[in-house]
Protein backbone atom coordinates (compact mmCIF):
# COMPACT_ATOMS: atom_id res chain seq x y z
CA UNK A 1 0.00 0.00 0.00
CA UNK A 2 1.09 3.57 -0.39
CA UNK A 3 -0.01 6.89 0.99
CA UNK A 4 0.76 10.37 -0.32
CA UNK A 5 -0.06 13.35 1.86
CA UNK A 6 0.70 17.06 2.14
CA UNK A 7 2.04 17.57 5.64
CA UNK A 8 2.67 21.32 5.55
CA UNK A 9 1.35 23.92 3.16
CA UNK A 10 1.93 27.65 3.11
CA UNK A 11 1.58 30.04 0.18
CA UNK A 12 3.90 28.73 -2.52
CA UNK A 13 5.53 25.99 -0.36
CA UNK A 14 4.27 22.45 0.10
CA UNK A 15 5.90 19.53 1.92
CA UNK A 16 4.72 16.19 0.55
CA UNK A 17 5.22 12.96 2.47
CA UNK A 18 5.07 9.56 0.77
CA UNK A 19 4.74 6.36 2.84
CA UNK A 20 5.03 2.96 1.16
CA UNK A 21 4.43 -0.47 2.72
CA UNK A 22 5.21 -3.67 0.83
CA UNK A 23 4.51 -7.22 2.01
CA UNK A 24 7.44 -9.46 1.12
CA UNK A 25 7.10 -13.19 0.14
CA UNK A 26 8.17 -14.26 3.65
CA UNK A 27 5.19 -12.33 5.11
CA UNK A 28 7.24 -9.48 6.54
CA UNK A 29 6.29 -5.90 5.76
CA UNK A 30 8.87 -3.42 4.56
CA UNK A 31 8.03 0.27 4.95
CA UNK A 32 9.75 3.33 3.65
CA UNK A 33 8.93 7.00 3.57
CA UNK A 34 10.29 10.05 1.83
CA UNK A 35 9.57 13.72 2.12
CA UNK A 36 9.95 16.33 -0.59
CA UNK A 37 9.49 20.10 -0.53
CA UNK A 38 7.81 21.68 -3.54
CA UNK A 39 7.95 25.39 -4.37
CA UNK A 40 5.28 26.85 -6.63
CA UNK A 41 5.84 30.25 -8.19
CA UNK A 42 3.13 32.25 -9.90
CA UNK A 43 3.46 34.22 -13.11
CA UNK A 44 5.63 37.31 -13.30
CA UNK A 45 3.55 40.45 -12.71
CA UNK A 46 2.85 42.52 -15.83
CA UNK A 47 5.47 45.04 -16.82
CA UNK A 48 4.25 48.56 -17.50
CA UNK A 49 4.75 49.90 -21.01
CA UNK A 50 7.00 52.95 -21.38
CA UNK A 51 7.41 55.64 -24.03
CA UNK A 52 3.71 55.58 -25.01
CA UNK A 53 3.29 58.01 -27.88
CA UNK A 54 1.53 58.84 -31.10
CA UNK A 55 3.78 57.86 -33.98
CA UNK A 56 1.63 58.93 -36.95
CA UNK A 57 -1.59 60.97 -37.06
CA UNK A 58 -4.06 61.14 -39.95
CA UNK A 59 -7.59 62.55 -40.20
CA UNK A 60 -9.31 59.32 -39.11
CA UNK A 61 -6.49 57.14 -37.74
CA UNK A 62 -3.56 57.33 -35.34
CA UNK A 63 -0.67 54.94 -34.86
CA UNK A 64 0.10 54.61 -31.14
CA UNK A 65 3.30 52.92 -30.02
CA UNK A 66 4.95 51.83 -26.78
CA UNK A 67 8.05 50.04 -25.56
CA UNK A 68 8.11 46.94 -23.39
CA UNK A 69 11.20 47.40 -21.21
CA UNK A 70 11.41 43.70 -20.27
CA UNK A 71 9.42 40.63 -21.26
CA UNK A 72 10.29 37.22 -19.86
CA UNK A 73 8.58 33.84 -20.38
CA UNK A 74 4.96 34.75 -19.67
CA UNK A 75 2.35 36.12 -22.06
CA UNK A 76 1.65 39.82 -21.58
CA UNK A 77 -1.74 41.40 -22.24
CA UNK A 78 -1.69 45.02 -23.33
CA UNK A 79 -4.85 47.09 -23.41
CA UNK A 80 -5.04 50.31 -25.40
CA UNK A 81 -7.89 52.56 -24.32
CA UNK A 82 -8.84 55.70 -26.22
CA UNK A 83 -11.68 58.18 -26.50
CA UNK A 84 -12.66 61.82 -26.67
CA UNK A 85 -12.89 62.05 -22.89
CA UNK A 86 -10.60 60.70 -20.21
CA UNK A 87 -13.17 57.97 -19.43
CA UNK A 88 -11.88 56.12 -22.53
CA UNK A 89 -14.79 54.83 -24.54
CA UNK A 90 -13.11 52.14 -26.64
CA UNK A 91 -10.44 49.56 -26.07
CA UNK A 92 -8.18 47.22 -28.02
CA UNK A 93 -6.47 44.21 -26.45
CA UNK A 94 -3.34 42.31 -27.49
CA UNK A 95 -1.87 39.17 -25.96
CA UNK A 96 1.85 39.03 -26.66
CA UNK A 97 4.09 36.01 -26.10
CA UNK A 98 7.81 36.08 -25.49
CA UNK A 99 8.23 32.94 -27.56
CA UNK A 100 9.63 30.53 -24.97
CA UNK A 101 12.80 30.57 -22.94
CA UNK A 102 13.94 34.00 -24.03
CA UNK A 103 13.99 37.50 -22.65
CA UNK A 104 13.08 40.46 -24.81
CA UNK A 105 14.35 43.89 -23.79
CA UNK A 106 13.08 47.25 -25.11
CA UNK A 107 10.78 45.65 -27.65
CA UNK A 108 8.58 48.16 -29.55
CA UNK A 109 4.91 47.59 -30.37
CA UNK A 110 2.22 49.68 -32.03
CA UNK A 111 -1.46 49.59 -32.92
CA UNK A 112 -3.61 51.69 -35.23
CA UNK A 113 -6.65 53.46 -33.78
CA UNK A 114 -9.32 53.71 -36.47
CA UNK A 115 -12.62 55.52 -37.13
CA UNK A 116 -11.47 58.69 -35.36
CA UNK A 117 -13.21 62.03 -35.92
CA UNK A 118 -11.16 64.69 -37.71
CA UNK A 119 -10.07 67.78 -35.69
CA UNK A 120 -10.87 66.03 -32.42
CA UNK A 121 -8.62 65.60 -29.39
CA UNK A 122 -8.35 62.01 -28.16
CA UNK A 123 -7.00 60.65 -24.89
CA UNK A 124 -5.10 57.37 -24.97
CA UNK A 125 -3.38 55.07 -22.53
CA UNK A 126 -1.68 51.68 -22.70
CA UNK A 127 -1.74 49.37 -19.71
CA UNK A 128 -0.52 45.88 -19.00
PDB file of C-alpha atoms in Angstrom:
ATOM      1  CA  UNK A   1       0.000   0.000   0.000  1.00  0.00           C
ATOM      2  CA  UNK A   2       1.085   3.573  -0.392  1.00  0.00           C
ATOM      3  CA  UNK A   3      -0.006   6.891   0.993  1.00  0.00           C
ATOM      4  CA  UNK A   4       0.756  10.370  -0.324  1.00  0.00           C
ATOM      5  CA  UNK A   5      -0.064  13.351   1.862  1.00  0.00           C
ATOM      6  CA  UNK A   6       0.702  17.057   2.136  1.00  0.00           C
ATOM      7  CA  UNK A   7       2.041  17.567   5.643  1.00  0.00           C
ATOM      8  CA  UNK A   8       2.674  21.318   5.546  1.00  0.00           C
ATOM      9  CA  UNK A   9       1.346  23.924   3.161  1.00  0.00           C
ATOM     10  CA  UNK A  10       1.926  27.654   3.113  1.00  0.00           C
ATOM     11  CA  UNK A  11       1.584  30.037   0.180  1.00  0.00           C
ATOM     12  CA  UNK A  12       3.901  28.728  -2.518  1.00  0.00           C
ATOM     13  CA  UNK A  13       5.534  25.992  -0.361  1.00  0.00           C
ATOM     14  CA  UNK A  14       4.272  22.454   0.103  1.00  0.00           C
ATOM     15  CA  UNK A  15       5.895  19.528   1.918  1.00  0.00           C
ATOM     16  CA  UNK A  16       4.718  16.190   0.549  1.00  0.00           C
ATOM     17  CA  UNK A  17       5.219  12.959   2.468  1.00  0.00           C
ATOM     18  CA  UNK A  18       5.073   9.559   0.765  1.00  0.00           C
ATOM     19  CA  UNK A  19       4.744   6.365   2.835  1.00  0.00           C
ATOM     20  CA  UNK A  20       5.031   2.961   1.156  1.00  0.00           C
ATOM     21  CA  UNK A  21       4.430  -0.466   2.721  1.00  0.00           C
ATOM     22  CA  UNK A  22       5.208  -3.666   0.834  1.00  0.00           C
ATOM     23  CA  UNK A  23       4.511  -7.218   2.007  1.00  0.00           C
ATOM     24  CA  UNK A  24       7.438  -9.464   1.120  1.00  0.00           C
ATOM     25  CA  UNK A  25       7.102 -13.186   0.138  1.00  0.00           C
ATOM     26  CA  UNK A  26       8.165 -14.257   3.647  1.00  0.00           C
ATOM     27  CA  UNK A  27       5.187 -12.333   5.107  1.00  0.00           C
ATOM     28  CA  UNK A  28       7.236  -9.481   6.538  1.00  0.00           C
ATOM     29  CA  UNK A  29       6.292  -5.900   5.764  1.00  0.00           C
ATOM     30  CA  UNK A  30       8.869  -3.419   4.562  1.00  0.00           C
ATOM     31  CA  UNK A  31       8.029   0.273   4.950  1.00  0.00           C
ATOM     32  CA  UNK A  32       9.751   3.325   3.650  1.00  0.00           C
ATOM     33  CA  UNK A  33       8.927   7.001   3.567  1.00  0.00           C
ATOM     34  CA  UNK A  34      10.287  10.045   1.830  1.00  0.00           C
ATOM     35  CA  UNK A  35       9.570  13.717   2.123  1.00  0.00           C
ATOM     36  CA  UNK A  36       9.949  16.330  -0.588  1.00  0.00           C
ATOM     37  CA  UNK A  37       9.494  20.098  -0.533  1.00  0.00           C
ATOM     38  CA  UNK A  38       7.813  21.683  -3.537  1.00  0.00           C
ATOM     39  CA  UNK A  39       7.955  25.393  -4.369  1.00  0.00           C
ATOM     40  CA  UNK A  40       5.276  26.853  -6.632  1.00  0.00           C
ATOM     41  CA  UNK A  41       5.841  30.247  -8.189  1.00  0.00           C
ATOM     42  CA  UNK A  42       3.126  32.246  -9.897  1.00  0.00           C
ATOM     43  CA  UNK A  43       3.459  34.217 -13.113  1.00  0.00           C
ATOM     44  CA  UNK A  44       5.628  37.306 -13.300  1.00  0.00           C
ATOM     45  CA  UNK A  45       3.548  40.453 -12.708  1.00  0.00           C
ATOM     46  CA  UNK A  46       2.848  42.518 -15.829  1.00  0.00           C
ATOM     47  CA  UNK A  47       5.466  45.045 -16.820  1.00  0.00           C
ATOM     48  CA  UNK A  48       4.252  48.561 -17.501  1.00  0.00           C
ATOM     49  CA  UNK A  49       4.751  49.899 -21.015  1.00  0.00           C
ATOM     50  CA  UNK A  50       6.998  52.946 -21.375  1.00  0.00           C
ATOM     51  CA  UNK A  51       7.409  55.636 -24.029  1.00  0.00           C
ATOM     52  CA  UNK A  52       3.710  55.582 -25.009  1.00  0.00           C
ATOM     53  CA  UNK A  53       3.289  58.013 -27.883  1.00  0.00           C
ATOM     54  CA  UNK A  54       1.530  58.845 -31.101  1.00  0.00           C
ATOM     55  CA  UNK A  55       3.781  57.857 -33.981  1.00  0.00           C
ATOM     56  CA  UNK A  56       1.629  58.932 -36.947  1.00  0.00           C
ATOM     57  CA  UNK A  57      -1.594  60.966 -37.061  1.00  0.00           C
ATOM     58  CA  UNK A  58      -4.057  61.137 -39.950  1.00  0.00           C
ATOM     59  CA  UNK A  59      -7.585  62.546 -40.199  1.00  0.00           C
ATOM     60  CA  UNK A  60      -9.311  59.321 -39.113  1.00  0.00           C
ATOM     61  CA  UNK A  61      -6.492  57.142 -37.740  1.00  0.00           C
ATOM     62  CA  UNK A  62      -3.559  57.329 -35.339  1.00  0.00           C
ATOM     63  CA  UNK A  63      -0.673  54.936 -34.860  1.00  0.00           C
ATOM     64  CA  UNK A  64       0.101  54.606 -31.141  1.00  0.00           C
ATOM     65  CA  UNK A  65       3.296  52.917 -30.016  1.00  0.00           C
ATOM     66  CA  UNK A  66       4.948  51.826 -26.782  1.00  0.00           C
ATOM     67  CA  UNK A  67       8.048  50.043 -25.560  1.00  0.00           C
ATOM     68  CA  UNK A  68       8.105  46.941 -23.395  1.00  0.00           C
ATOM     69  CA  UNK A  69      11.197  47.398 -21.208  1.00  0.00           C
ATOM     70  CA  UNK A  70      11.409  43.702 -20.271  1.00  0.00           C
ATOM     71  CA  UNK A  71       9.423  40.625 -21.262  1.00  0.00           C
ATOM     72  CA  UNK A  72      10.294  37.216 -19.862  1.00  0.00           C
ATOM     73  CA  UNK A  73       8.580  33.838 -20.382  1.00  0.00           C
ATOM     74  CA  UNK A  74       4.961  34.750 -19.666  1.00  0.00           C
ATOM     75  CA  UNK A  75       2.355  36.121 -22.057  1.00  0.00           C
ATOM     76  CA  UNK A  76       1.652  39.821 -21.582  1.00  0.00           C
ATOM     77  CA  UNK A  77      -1.740  41.397 -22.245  1.00  0.00           C
ATOM     78  CA  UNK A  78      -1.687  45.021 -23.327  1.00  0.00           C
ATOM     79  CA  UNK A  79      -4.854  47.088 -23.408  1.00  0.00           C
ATOM     80  CA  UNK A  80      -5.041  50.307 -25.403  1.00  0.00           C
ATOM     81  CA  UNK A  81      -7.886  52.564 -24.323  1.00  0.00           C
ATOM     82  CA  UNK A  82      -8.836  55.704 -26.220  1.00  0.00           C
ATOM     83  CA  UNK A  83     -11.679  58.178 -26.501  1.00  0.00           C
ATOM     84  CA  UNK A  84     -12.662  61.821 -26.666  1.00  0.00           C
ATOM     85  CA  UNK A  85     -12.893  62.046 -22.885  1.00  0.00           C
ATOM     86  CA  UNK A  86     -10.602  60.699 -20.210  1.00  0.00           C
ATOM     87  CA  UNK A  87     -13.172  57.967 -19.433  1.00  0.00           C
ATOM     88  CA  UNK A  88     -11.879  56.117 -22.526  1.00  0.00           C
ATOM     89  CA  UNK A  89     -14.791  54.830 -24.540  1.00  0.00           C
ATOM     90  CA  UNK A  90     -13.108  52.141 -26.642  1.00  0.00           C
ATOM     91  CA  UNK A  91     -10.445  49.556 -26.072  1.00  0.00           C
ATOM     92  CA  UNK A  92      -8.184  47.222 -28.017  1.00  0.00           C
ATOM     93  CA  UNK A  93      -6.472  44.212 -26.445  1.00  0.00           C
ATOM     94  CA  UNK A  94      -3.337  42.311 -27.493  1.00  0.00           C
ATOM     95  CA  UNK A  95      -1.872  39.173 -25.960  1.00  0.00           C
ATOM     96  CA  UNK A  96       1.854  39.030 -26.663  1.00  0.00           C
ATOM     97  CA  UNK A  97       4.088  36.009 -26.101  1.00  0.00           C
ATOM     98  CA  UNK A  98       7.810  36.083 -25.491  1.00  0.00           C
ATOM     99  CA  UNK A  99       8.226  32.936 -27.560  1.00  0.00           C
ATOM    100  CA  UNK A 100       9.627  30.528 -24.973  1.00  0.00           C
ATOM    101  CA  UNK A 101      12.797  30.567 -22.937  1.00  0.00           C
ATOM    102  CA  UNK A 102      13.941  33.998 -24.031  1.00  0.00           C
ATOM    103  CA  UNK A 103      13.986  37.499 -22.647  1.00  0.00           C
ATOM    104  CA  UNK A 104      13.081  40.456 -24.815  1.00  0.00           C
ATOM    105  CA  UNK A 105      14.349  43.893 -23.794  1.00  0.00           C
ATOM    106  CA  UNK A 106      13.083  47.254 -25.106  1.00  0.00           C
ATOM    107  CA  UNK A 107      10.780  45.648 -27.654  1.00  0.00           C
ATOM    108  CA  UNK A 108       8.584  48.165 -29.550  1.00  0.00           C
ATOM    109  CA  UNK A 109       4.907  47.590 -30.374  1.00  0.00           C
ATOM    110  CA  UNK A 110       2.223  49.678 -32.035  1.00  0.00           C
ATOM    111  CA  UNK A 111      -1.463  49.595 -32.916  1.00  0.00           C
ATOM    112  CA  UNK A 112      -3.611  51.692 -35.225  1.00  0.00           C
ATOM    113  CA  UNK A 113      -6.646  53.459 -33.782  1.00  0.00           C
ATOM    114  CA  UNK A 114      -9.323  53.714 -36.472  1.00  0.00           C
ATOM    115  CA  UNK A 115     -12.619  55.523 -37.131  1.00  0.00           C
ATOM    116  CA  UNK A 116     -11.473  58.690 -35.363  1.00  0.00           C
ATOM    117  CA  UNK A 117     -13.208  62.031 -35.917  1.00  0.00           C
ATOM    118  CA  UNK A 118     -11.161  64.693 -37.707  1.00  0.00           C
ATOM    119  CA  UNK A 119     -10.070  67.779 -35.692  1.00  0.00           C
ATOM    120  CA  UNK A 120     -10.868  66.029 -32.416  1.00  0.00           C
ATOM    121  CA  UNK A 121      -8.615  65.598 -29.392  1.00  0.00           C
ATOM    122  CA  UNK A 122      -8.346  62.010 -28.165  1.00  0.00           C
ATOM    123  CA  UNK A 123      -6.997  60.648 -24.890  1.00  0.00           C
ATOM    124  CA  UNK A 124      -5.099  57.369 -24.974  1.00  0.00           C
ATOM    125  CA  UNK A 125      -3.378  55.073 -22.527  1.00  0.00           C
ATOM    126  CA  UNK A 126      -1.680  51.684 -22.701  1.00  0.00           C
ATOM    127  CA  UNK A 127      -1.736  49.370 -19.708  1.00  0.00           C
ATOM    128  CA  UNK A 128      -0.520  45.879 -18.995  1.00  0.00           C
TER     129      UNK A 128
END
